Short mmCIF file of N, CA, C and O and ligand atoms in Angstrom, two decimals:
data_model
loop_
_atom_site.label_atom_id
_atom_site.label_comp_id
_atom_site.label_asym_id
_atom_site.label_seq_id
_atom_site.Cartn_x
_atom_site.Cartn_y
_atom_site.Cartn_z
N MET X 1 2.02 16.53 -11.81
CA MET X 1 3.09 16.84 -10.86
C MET X 1 4.28 17.43 -11.60
O MET X 1 4.54 17.08 -12.75
N GLU X 2 4.96 18.30 -10.90
CA GLU X 2 6.17 18.89 -11.44
C GLU X 2 7.32 18.54 -10.51
O GLU X 2 7.15 18.52 -9.29
N ARG X 3 8.48 18.26 -11.08
CA ARG X 3 9.62 17.88 -10.25
C ARG X 3 10.44 19.11 -9.90
O ARG X 3 10.79 19.89 -10.76
N LEU X 4 10.73 19.28 -8.59
CA LEU X 4 11.61 20.37 -8.13
C LEU X 4 12.84 19.73 -7.50
O LEU X 4 12.70 18.80 -6.70
N SER X 5 14.01 20.20 -7.83
CA SER X 5 15.23 19.70 -7.18
C SER X 5 15.80 20.84 -6.35
O SER X 5 15.87 21.97 -6.82
N ILE X 6 16.20 20.52 -5.13
CA ILE X 6 16.80 21.57 -4.29
C ILE X 6 18.13 21.07 -3.74
O ILE X 6 18.34 19.86 -3.58
N THR X 7 19.00 22.01 -3.42
CA THR X 7 20.28 21.71 -2.80
C THR X 7 20.33 22.43 -1.47
O THR X 7 20.00 23.61 -1.39
N VAL X 8 20.67 21.68 -0.40
CA VAL X 8 20.76 22.30 0.93
C VAL X 8 22.05 21.85 1.61
O VAL X 8 22.65 20.83 1.23
N ASP X 9 22.47 22.60 2.64
CA ASP X 9 23.65 22.21 3.43
C ASP X 9 23.37 20.92 4.18
O ASP X 9 22.22 20.63 4.52
N LYS X 10 24.46 20.17 4.46
CA LYS X 10 24.30 18.87 5.13
C LYS X 10 23.57 18.97 6.48
O LYS X 10 22.70 18.15 6.76
N PRO X 11 23.90 19.96 7.34
CA PRO X 11 23.16 20.03 8.62
C PRO X 11 21.64 20.19 8.41
O PRO X 11 20.85 19.61 9.16
N ILE X 12 21.25 20.95 7.40
CA ILE X 12 19.81 21.12 7.13
C ILE X 12 19.23 19.81 6.62
O ILE X 12 18.14 19.39 7.05
N ALA X 13 19.98 19.12 5.74
CA ALA X 13 19.50 17.83 5.21
C ALA X 13 19.35 16.81 6.34
O ALA X 13 18.36 16.08 6.40
N ASP X 14 20.32 16.79 7.27
CA ASP X 14 20.26 15.85 8.40
C ASP X 14 19.07 16.17 9.31
O ASP X 14 18.34 15.27 9.75
N ALA X 15 18.88 17.47 9.59
CA ALA X 15 17.77 17.88 10.46
C ALA X 15 16.43 17.55 9.79
O ALA X 15 15.48 17.11 10.46
N PHE X 16 16.36 17.74 8.48
CA PHE X 16 15.13 17.42 7.73
C PHE X 16 14.85 15.92 7.80
O PHE X 16 13.71 15.50 8.03
N GLN X 17 15.89 15.11 7.65
CA GLN X 17 15.74 13.65 7.73
C GLN X 17 15.20 13.24 9.10
O GLN X 17 14.31 12.39 9.21
N LYS X 18 15.73 13.87 10.16
CA LYS X 18 15.26 13.56 11.53
C LYS X 18 13.79 13.94 11.68
O LYS X 18 13.01 13.21 12.29
N LEU X 19 13.41 15.10 11.12
CA LEU X 19 12.02 15.56 11.19
C LEU X 19 11.09 14.57 10.47
O LEU X 19 10.01 14.23 10.98
N ILE X 20 11.53 14.10 9.32
CA ILE X 20 10.74 13.14 8.54
C ILE X 20 10.49 11.87 9.34
O ILE X 20 9.36 11.37 9.42
N GLU X 21 11.56 11.37 9.98
CA GLU X 21 11.43 10.14 10.77
C GLU X 21 10.54 10.36 11.98
O GLU X 21 9.68 9.54 12.30
N LYS X 22 10.74 11.51 12.66
CA LYS X 22 9.95 11.82 13.86
C LYS X 22 8.46 11.91 13.53
O LYS X 22 7.61 11.43 14.29
N ARG X 23 8.13 12.51 12.41
CA ARG X 23 6.72 12.71 12.06
C ARG X 23 6.11 11.55 11.28
O ARG X 23 4.91 11.53 11.03
N GLY X 24 6.96 10.60 10.89
CA GLY X 24 6.44 9.40 10.23
C GLY X 24 6.14 9.54 8.75
O GLY X 24 5.31 8.78 8.22
N TYR X 25 6.79 10.50 8.08
CA TYR X 25 6.59 10.61 6.63
C TYR X 25 7.24 9.42 5.95
O TYR X 25 8.26 8.90 6.40
N LYS X 26 6.63 8.98 4.84
CA LYS X 26 7.17 7.83 4.10
C LYS X 26 8.36 8.25 3.23
O LYS X 26 9.22 7.44 2.93
N ASN X 27 8.38 9.52 2.81
CA ASN X 27 9.50 9.99 1.99
C ASN X 27 9.66 11.50 2.10
O ASN X 27 8.78 12.20 2.61
N ARG X 28 10.82 11.98 1.59
CA ARG X 28 11.13 13.40 1.68
C ARG X 28 10.16 14.26 0.87
O ARG X 28 9.84 15.37 1.27
N SER X 29 9.70 13.73 -0.26
CA SER X 29 8.80 14.52 -1.11
C SER X 29 7.52 14.87 -0.37
O SER X 29 7.06 16.02 -0.41
N GLU X 30 6.93 13.89 0.32
CA GLU X 30 5.67 14.15 1.02
C GLU X 30 5.90 15.16 2.15
O GLU X 30 5.08 16.06 2.37
N ALA X 31 7.01 15.03 2.86
CA ALA X 31 7.33 15.97 3.95
C ALA X 31 7.52 17.37 3.38
O ALA X 31 7.01 18.35 3.94
N PHE X 32 8.24 17.47 2.27
CA PHE X 32 8.51 18.79 1.68
C PHE X 32 7.23 19.41 1.13
O PHE X 32 6.99 20.60 1.28
N ARG X 33 6.36 18.58 0.54
CA ARG X 33 5.06 19.09 0.05
C ARG X 33 4.26 19.70 1.21
O ARG X 33 3.65 20.76 1.06
N ASP X 34 4.27 19.04 2.38
CA ASP X 34 3.53 19.57 3.52
C ASP X 34 4.11 20.89 4.01
O ASP X 34 3.37 21.82 4.36
N LEU X 35 5.45 20.98 4.03
CA LEU X 35 6.08 22.25 4.44
C LEU X 35 5.67 23.37 3.48
O LEU X 35 5.33 24.48 3.91
N LEU X 36 5.69 23.07 2.19
CA LEU X 36 5.29 24.07 1.19
C LEU X 36 3.83 24.45 1.36
O LEU X 36 3.47 25.63 1.33
N ARG X 37 2.96 23.45 1.54
CA ARG X 37 1.52 23.73 1.71
C ARG X 37 1.29 24.65 2.90
O ARG X 37 0.48 25.57 2.84
N ASN X 38 2.00 24.37 4.02
CA ASN X 38 1.83 25.20 5.21
C ASN X 38 2.25 26.64 4.95
O ASN X 38 1.56 27.58 5.37
N GLU X 39 3.35 26.82 4.27
CA GLU X 39 3.82 28.17 3.96
C GLU X 39 2.86 28.88 3.01
O GLU X 39 2.55 30.05 3.20
N LEU X 40 2.37 28.16 2.00
CA LEU X 40 1.44 28.76 1.04
C LEU X 40 0.11 29.11 1.71
O LEU X 40 -0.51 30.12 1.40
N ALA X 41 -0.30 28.27 2.68
CA ALA X 41 -1.54 28.55 3.42
C ALA X 41 -1.37 29.82 4.23
O ALA X 41 -2.26 30.68 4.25
N LYS X 42 -0.22 29.98 4.90
CA LYS X 42 0.04 31.20 5.68
C LYS X 42 -0.01 32.42 4.78
O LYS X 42 -0.57 33.45 5.14
N GLU X 43 0.60 32.29 3.61
CA GLU X 43 0.64 33.41 2.66
C GLU X 43 -0.77 33.81 2.22
O GLU X 43 -1.09 34.98 2.14
N SER X 44 -1.63 32.82 1.97
CA SER X 44 -2.97 33.16 1.48
C SER X 44 -3.82 33.81 2.56
O SER X 44 -4.79 34.49 2.26
N LEU X 45 -3.44 33.63 3.85
CA LEU X 45 -4.20 34.27 4.93
C LEU X 45 -3.90 35.76 5.03
O LEU X 45 -4.52 36.47 5.81
N LEU X 46 -2.96 36.25 4.22
CA LEU X 46 -2.72 37.69 4.17
C LEU X 46 -3.86 38.39 3.43
O LEU X 46 -4.02 39.59 3.52
N ASN X 47 -4.65 37.62 2.70
CA ASN X 47 -5.80 38.16 1.99
C ASN X 47 -7.05 38.02 2.87
O ASN X 47 -7.49 36.91 3.14
N PRO X 48 -7.63 39.16 3.34
CA PRO X 48 -8.78 39.07 4.26
C PRO X 48 -9.99 38.39 3.67
O PRO X 48 -10.86 37.91 4.39
N GLU X 49 -10.06 38.33 2.33
CA GLU X 49 -11.22 37.72 1.66
C GLU X 49 -10.99 36.24 1.36
O GLU X 49 -11.88 35.58 0.80
N GLN X 50 -9.81 35.71 1.70
CA GLN X 50 -9.51 34.30 1.42
C GLN X 50 -10.54 33.40 2.11
O GLN X 50 -10.72 33.45 3.32
N GLU X 51 -11.22 32.57 1.33
CA GLU X 51 -12.21 31.65 1.89
C GLU X 51 -11.47 30.57 2.70
O GLU X 51 -10.49 30.00 2.22
N CYS X 52 -11.94 30.33 3.93
CA CYS X 52 -11.26 29.36 4.82
C CYS X 52 -12.30 28.55 5.59
O CYS X 52 -13.42 28.98 5.80
N VAL X 53 -11.84 27.40 6.03
CA VAL X 53 -12.56 26.66 7.07
C VAL X 53 -11.68 26.79 8.31
O VAL X 53 -10.45 26.66 8.21
N ALA X 54 -12.27 27.11 9.46
CA ALA X 54 -11.49 27.22 10.69
C ALA X 54 -12.02 26.21 11.70
O ALA X 54 -13.23 25.95 11.77
N VAL X 55 -11.10 25.63 12.44
CA VAL X 55 -11.46 24.77 13.56
C VAL X 55 -10.99 25.48 14.82
O VAL X 55 -9.80 25.74 14.97
N VAL X 56 -11.94 25.84 15.66
CA VAL X 56 -11.58 26.49 16.92
C VAL X 56 -11.94 25.54 18.05
O VAL X 56 -13.04 24.97 18.09
N SER X 57 -10.98 25.28 18.92
CA SER X 57 -11.21 24.34 20.02
C SER X 57 -10.80 25.01 21.34
O SER X 57 -9.90 25.86 21.35
N TYR X 58 -11.48 24.63 22.39
CA TYR X 58 -11.21 25.26 23.69
C TYR X 58 -11.83 24.42 24.80
O TYR X 58 -12.67 23.55 24.56
N ALA X 59 -11.37 24.70 26.03
CA ALA X 59 -11.89 24.01 27.20
C ALA X 59 -12.56 25.03 28.12
O ALA X 59 -12.22 26.21 28.08
N PHE X 60 -13.50 24.59 28.91
CA PHE X 60 -14.10 25.47 29.91
C PHE X 60 -14.73 24.66 31.03
O PHE X 60 -14.96 23.45 30.88
N ASP X 61 -14.98 25.34 32.13
CA ASP X 61 -15.58 24.70 33.30
C ASP X 61 -17.09 24.61 33.08
O ASP X 61 -17.75 25.63 32.93
N HIS X 62 -17.63 23.39 33.08
CA HIS X 62 -19.05 23.24 32.72
C HIS X 62 -19.99 23.79 33.79
O HIS X 62 -21.17 23.98 33.53
N GLU X 63 -19.46 24.05 34.98
CA GLU X 63 -20.33 24.62 36.02
C GLU X 63 -20.57 26.11 35.77
O GLU X 63 -21.44 26.71 36.40
N LYS X 64 -19.80 26.67 34.86
CA LYS X 64 -20.03 28.07 34.50
C LYS X 64 -21.10 28.11 33.39
O LYS X 64 -20.79 28.25 32.21
N ALA X 65 -22.33 27.93 33.81
CA ALA X 65 -23.44 27.79 32.87
C ALA X 65 -23.60 29.01 31.98
O ALA X 65 -23.97 28.90 30.82
N LEU X 66 -23.31 30.19 32.53
CA LEU X 66 -23.47 31.41 31.74
C LEU X 66 -22.51 31.45 30.56
O LEU X 66 -22.86 31.89 29.48
N LEU X 67 -21.30 30.93 30.81
CA LEU X 67 -20.30 30.90 29.73
C LEU X 67 -20.79 30.00 28.60
O LEU X 67 -20.75 30.36 27.43
N SER X 68 -21.29 28.82 28.98
CA SER X 68 -21.80 27.87 27.98
C SER X 68 -22.92 28.51 27.17
O SER X 68 -22.96 28.39 25.95
N LYS X 69 -23.81 29.23 27.85
CA LYS X 69 -24.93 29.90 27.17
C LYS X 69 -24.41 30.98 26.23
O LYS X 69 -24.87 31.11 25.10
N ARG X 70 -23.40 31.74 26.69
CA ARG X 70 -22.83 32.80 25.84
C ARG X 70 -22.18 32.21 24.60
O ARG X 70 -22.31 32.74 23.50
N ASN X 71 -21.47 31.06 24.77
CA ASN X 71 -20.83 30.41 23.62
C ASN X 71 -21.87 30.01 22.58
O ASN X 71 -21.68 30.22 21.38
N VAL X 72 -22.96 29.44 23.05
CA VAL X 72 -24.03 29.00 22.13
C VAL X 72 -24.67 30.21 21.45
O VAL X 72 -24.90 30.20 20.24
N GLU X 73 -24.90 31.27 22.21
CA GLU X 73 -25.47 32.49 21.62
C GLU X 73 -24.55 33.08 20.55
O GLU X 73 -25.00 33.52 19.50
N HIS X 74 -23.24 33.06 20.88
CA HIS X 74 -22.23 33.57 19.92
C HIS X 74 -22.31 32.78 18.61
O HIS X 74 -22.24 33.35 17.53
N GLN X 75 -22.48 31.47 18.72
CA GLN X 75 -22.59 30.63 17.51
C GLN X 75 -23.89 30.92 16.77
O GLN X 75 -23.91 31.01 15.54
N HIS X 76 -24.98 31.07 17.52
CA HIS X 76 -26.27 31.33 16.88
C HIS X 76 -26.28 32.67 16.14
O HIS X 76 -26.97 32.82 15.15
N SER X 77 -25.47 33.61 16.64
CA SER X 77 -25.45 34.91 15.97
C SER X 77 -24.49 34.91 14.76
O SER X 77 -24.33 35.92 14.11
N HIS X 78 -23.86 33.78 14.50
CA HIS X 78 -22.99 33.64 13.32
C HIS X 78 -23.39 32.41 12.50
O HIS X 78 -22.55 31.62 12.07
N LEU X 79 -24.68 32.26 12.30
CA LEU X 79 -25.21 31.10 11.56
C LEU X 79 -24.65 30.99 10.15
O LEU X 79 -24.55 29.90 9.60
N ASP X 80 -24.31 32.15 9.58
CA ASP X 80 -23.79 32.13 8.21
C ASP X 80 -22.41 31.49 8.13
O ASP X 80 -21.96 31.11 7.07
N MET X 81 -21.72 31.35 9.28
CA MET X 81 -20.36 30.79 9.26
C MET X 81 -20.25 29.44 9.97
O MET X 81 -19.47 28.59 9.54
N VAL X 82 -20.99 29.25 11.06
CA VAL X 82 -20.82 28.01 11.84
C VAL X 82 -21.39 26.81 11.09
O VAL X 82 -22.54 26.81 10.69
N ILE X 83 -20.55 25.82 10.88
CA ILE X 83 -20.97 24.61 10.17
C ILE X 83 -21.37 23.53 11.17
O ILE X 83 -22.37 22.84 11.02
N SER X 84 -20.54 23.38 12.21
CA SER X 84 -20.76 22.29 13.15
C SER X 84 -20.08 22.60 14.48
O SER X 84 -19.12 23.37 14.53
N SER X 85 -20.60 22.01 15.55
CA SER X 85 -19.90 22.13 16.83
C SER X 85 -20.04 20.82 17.57
O SER X 85 -21.02 20.10 17.41
N MET X 86 -19.01 20.52 18.33
CA MET X 86 -19.01 19.27 19.10
C MET X 86 -18.67 19.59 20.55
O MET X 86 -17.77 20.40 20.81
N HIS X 87 -19.39 18.98 21.45
CA HIS X 87 -19.16 19.19 22.88
C HIS X 87 -18.76 17.85 23.49
O HIS X 87 -19.43 16.85 23.27
N VAL X 88 -17.64 17.87 24.21
CA VAL X 88 -17.16 16.64 24.85
C VAL X 88 -17.06 16.89 26.36
O VAL X 88 -16.47 17.89 26.78
N HIS X 89 -17.63 16.02 27.17
CA HIS X 89 -17.51 16.13 28.63
C HIS X 89 -16.19 15.46 28.99
O HIS X 89 -16.12 14.24 29.19
N ALA X 90 -15.10 16.24 29.05
CA ALA X 90 -13.76 15.69 29.21
C ALA X 90 -13.54 15.10 30.60
O ALA X 90 -12.95 14.02 30.73
N THR X 91 -13.96 15.82 31.64
CA THR X 91 -13.89 15.31 33.02
C THR X 91 -15.18 15.74 33.71
O THR X 91 -16.04 16.36 33.09
N HIS X 92 -15.29 15.48 35.02
CA HIS X 92 -16.48 15.92 35.75
C HIS X 92 -16.63 17.44 35.72
O HIS X 92 -17.74 17.96 35.74
N GLU X 93 -15.50 18.14 35.64
CA GLU X 93 -15.54 19.61 35.68
C GLU X 93 -15.37 20.28 34.31
O GLU X 93 -15.86 21.38 34.10
N THR X 94 -14.61 19.62 33.43
CA THR X 94 -14.18 20.30 32.21
C THR X 94 -14.88 19.80 30.96
O THR X 94 -15.00 18.60 30.73
N CYS X 95 -15.31 20.76 30.15
CA CYS X 95 -15.88 20.45 28.85
C CYS X 95 -14.91 20.94 27.77
O CYS X 95 -14.22 21.94 27.97
N VAL X 96 -14.89 20.24 26.65
CA VAL X 96 -14.09 20.67 25.51
C VAL X 96 -15.06 20.82 24.34
O VAL X 96 -15.90 19.95 24.12
N GLU X 97 -14.92 21.93 23.62
CA GLU X 97 -15.76 22.13 22.44
C GLU X 97 -14.88 22.39 21.22
O GLU X 97 -13.81 22.99 21.34
N ALA X 98 -15.33 21.90 20.08
CA ALA X 98 -14.68 22.19 18.81
C ALA X 98 -15.76 22.74 17.89
O ALA X 98 -16.83 22.14 17.73
N VAL X 99 -15.51 23.90 17.33
CA VAL X 99 -16.45 24.54 16.41
C VAL X 99 -15.78 24.65 15.04
O VAL X 99 -14.62 25.06 14.95
N ILE X 100 -16.51 24.26 14.03
CA ILE X 100 -15.98 24.38 12.66
C ILE X 100 -16.82 25.43 11.95
O ILE X 100 -18.06 25.38 11.96
N ALA X 101 -16.13 26.41 11.39
CA ALA X 101 -16.82 27.52 10.72
C ALA X 101 -16.14 27.79 9.38
O ALA X 101 -14.99 27.43 9.17
N LYS X 102 -16.89 28.41 8.49
CA LYS X 102 -16.37 28.69 7.14
C LYS X 102 -16.72 30.11 6.73
O LYS X 102 -17.82 30.58 7.04
N GLY X 103 -15.79 30.77 6.06
CA GLY X 103 -16.07 32.13 5.60
C GLY X 103 -14.79 32.82 5.18
O GLY X 103 -13.72 32.23 5.19
N PRO X 104 -14.90 34.12 4.80
CA PRO X 104 -13.69 34.86 4.46
C PRO X 104 -12.82 35.04 5.71
O PRO X 104 -13.34 35.26 6.81
N TYR X 105 -11.50 34.94 5.51
CA TYR X 105 -10.56 34.87 6.62
C TYR X 105 -10.79 35.93 7.70
O TYR X 105 -10.88 35.59 8.89
N GLU X 106 -10.89 37.21 7.33
CA GLU X 106 -10.96 38.26 8.34
C GLU X 106 -12.22 38.13 9.21
O GLU X 106 -12.16 38.28 10.42
N LYS X 107 -13.34 37.82 8.58
CA LYS X 107 -14.60 37.65 9.31
C LYS X 107 -14.52 36.43 10.24
O LYS X 107 -14.95 36.46 11.39
N LEU X 108 -13.93 35.38 9.70
CA LEU X 108 -13.76 34.13 10.45
C LEU X 108 -12.82 34.34 11.64
O LEU X 108 -13.07 33.85 12.75
N ARG X 109 -11.73 35.09 11.41
CA ARG X 109 -10.74 35.34 12.46
C ARG X 109 -11.41 36.06 13.64
O ARG X 109 -11.20 35.70 14.79
N GLN X 110 -12.26 37.05 13.33
CA GLN X 110 -12.93 37.79 14.41
C GLN X 110 -13.84 36.87 15.21
O GLN X 110 -13.84 36.89 16.44
N PHE X 111 -14.60 36.03 14.50
CA PHE X 111 -15.50 35.09 15.20
C PHE X 111 -14.70 34.15 16.10
O PHE X 111 -15.02 33.96 17.28
N CYS X 112 -13.64 33.55 15.56
CA CYS X 112 -12.86 32.56 16.32
C CYS X 112 -12.13 33.20 17.49
O CYS X 112 -12.12 32.66 18.60
N GLU X 113 -11.52 34.35 17.25
CA GLU X 113 -10.77 35.01 18.34
C GLU X 113 -11.71 35.49 19.43
O GLU X 113 -11.37 35.41 20.61
N ASN X 114 -12.90 35.97 19.06
CA ASN X 114 -13.87 36.37 20.08
C ASN X 114 -14.33 35.17 20.90
O ASN X 114 -14.58 35.28 22.09
N THR X 115 -14.42 34.01 20.24
CA THR X 115 -14.84 32.78 20.94
C THR X 115 -13.85 32.43 22.05
O THR X 115 -14.24 32.20 23.19
N ILE X 116 -12.56 32.43 21.72
CA ILE X 116 -11.60 32.01 22.74
C ILE X 116 -11.21 33.13 23.70
O ILE X 116 -10.61 32.88 24.74
N ALA X 117 -11.58 34.38 23.35
CA ALA X 117 -11.29 35.49 24.26
C ALA X 117 -12.34 35.60 25.37
O ALA X 117 -12.15 36.34 26.34
N GLU X 118 -13.42 34.83 25.23
CA GLU X 118 -14.51 34.87 26.23
C GLU X 118 -13.94 34.48 27.60
O GLU X 118 -13.15 33.53 27.72
N LYS X 119 -14.36 35.20 28.64
CA LYS X 119 -13.89 34.93 30.01
C LYS X 119 -14.23 33.48 30.40
O LYS X 119 -15.36 33.04 30.21
N GLY X 120 -13.25 32.77 30.93
CA GLY X 120 -13.47 31.39 31.38
C GLY X 120 -13.10 30.34 30.34
O GLY X 120 -13.03 29.16 30.65
N VAL X 121 -12.82 30.78 29.10
CA VAL X 121 -12.40 29.84 28.06
C VAL X 121 -10.89 29.64 28.17
O VAL X 121 -10.14 30.62 28.26
N GLY X 122 -10.46 28.39 28.17
CA GLY X 122 -9.03 28.11 28.30
C GLY X 122 -8.51 27.26 27.16
O GLY X 122 -9.27 26.59 26.47
N ASN X 123 -7.20 27.28 26.98
CA ASN X 123 -6.52 26.46 25.96
C ASN X 123 -7.11 26.60 24.57
O ASN X 123 -7.19 25.64 23.82
N GLY X 124 -7.53 27.81 24.23
CA GLY X 124 -8.12 28.03 22.91
C GLY X 124 -7.09 27.95 21.80
O GLY X 124 -6.00 28.49 21.92
N LYS X 125 -7.45 27.24 20.76
CA LYS X 125 -6.57 27.11 19.58
C LYS X 125 -7.43 27.26 18.32
O LYS X 125 -8.58 26.82 18.28
N ILE X 126 -6.85 27.88 17.30
CA ILE X 126 -7.56 28.04 16.03
C ILE X 126 -6.67 27.52 14.91
O ILE X 126 -5.48 27.84 14.86
N ASN X 127 -7.24 26.74 14.05
CA ASN X 127 -6.52 26.27 12.85
C ASN X 127 -7.30 26.74 11.62
O ASN X 127 -8.47 26.39 11.47
N TYR X 128 -6.65 27.55 10.78
CA TYR X 128 -7.28 28.04 9.57
C TYR X 128 -6.83 27.20 8.38
O TYR X 128 -5.63 26.99 8.19
N LEU X 129 -7.77 26.75 7.61
CA LEU X 129 -7.46 25.95 6.41
C LEU X 129 -7.99 26.71 5.20
O LEU X 129 -9.19 26.70 4.95
N PRO X 130 -7.10 27.39 4.47
CA PRO X 130 -7.56 28.11 3.28
C PRO X 130 -8.14 27.12 2.26
O PRO X 130 -7.61 26.03 2.08
N ILE X 131 -9.24 27.52 1.63
CA ILE X 131 -9.89 26.66 0.64
C ILE X 131 -9.63 27.23 -0.74
O ILE X 131 -9.94 28.38 -1.02
N HIS X 132 -9.03 26.41 -1.57
CA HIS X 132 -8.77 26.81 -2.95
C HIS X 132 -9.54 25.87 -3.86
O HIS X 132 -9.70 24.69 -3.54
N SER X 133 -9.97 26.38 -4.99
CA SER X 133 -10.79 25.55 -5.87
C SER X 133 -10.04 24.33 -6.38
O SER X 133 -10.64 23.32 -6.70
N GLU X 134 -8.69 24.41 -6.45
CA GLU X 134 -7.94 23.24 -6.94
C GLU X 134 -7.74 22.16 -5.88
O GLU X 134 -7.23 21.10 -6.19
N ASN X 135 -8.14 22.43 -4.59
CA ASN X 135 -7.97 21.43 -3.52
C ASN X 135 -8.95 20.28 -3.67
O ASN X 135 -10.06 20.42 -4.01
NI1 NI I 201 -19.79 18.96 29.05
#
């Protein structure tokens, strides 16, 4: 570990303290490390070849059988990237799926964005986690 010291204005320090308490961090260092990690992760996604794991989640109406079939076909046609998928019957009408895939960022982004752009898919969210050998 390396020690970094920073100086900030009091309003920023107060707002940071409130954020730490709200999110339940045990100390400022852990909170600051997470902020840095998030920024560094965003930066590494500027590289289309950056190896990532992505979690794409979305909801859909389970009575739309064709949509469900298309989602599965989409996953089968990306076997090189899809690691796992989970299907949850959230209500009588709504299903929620989470798909975890791995690959270079740009290829992964296209797969994930095409998944949630499918007609009938709602509340789609994608989380990209860059993978570095030191992690
Ligand atoms: Ni279901």
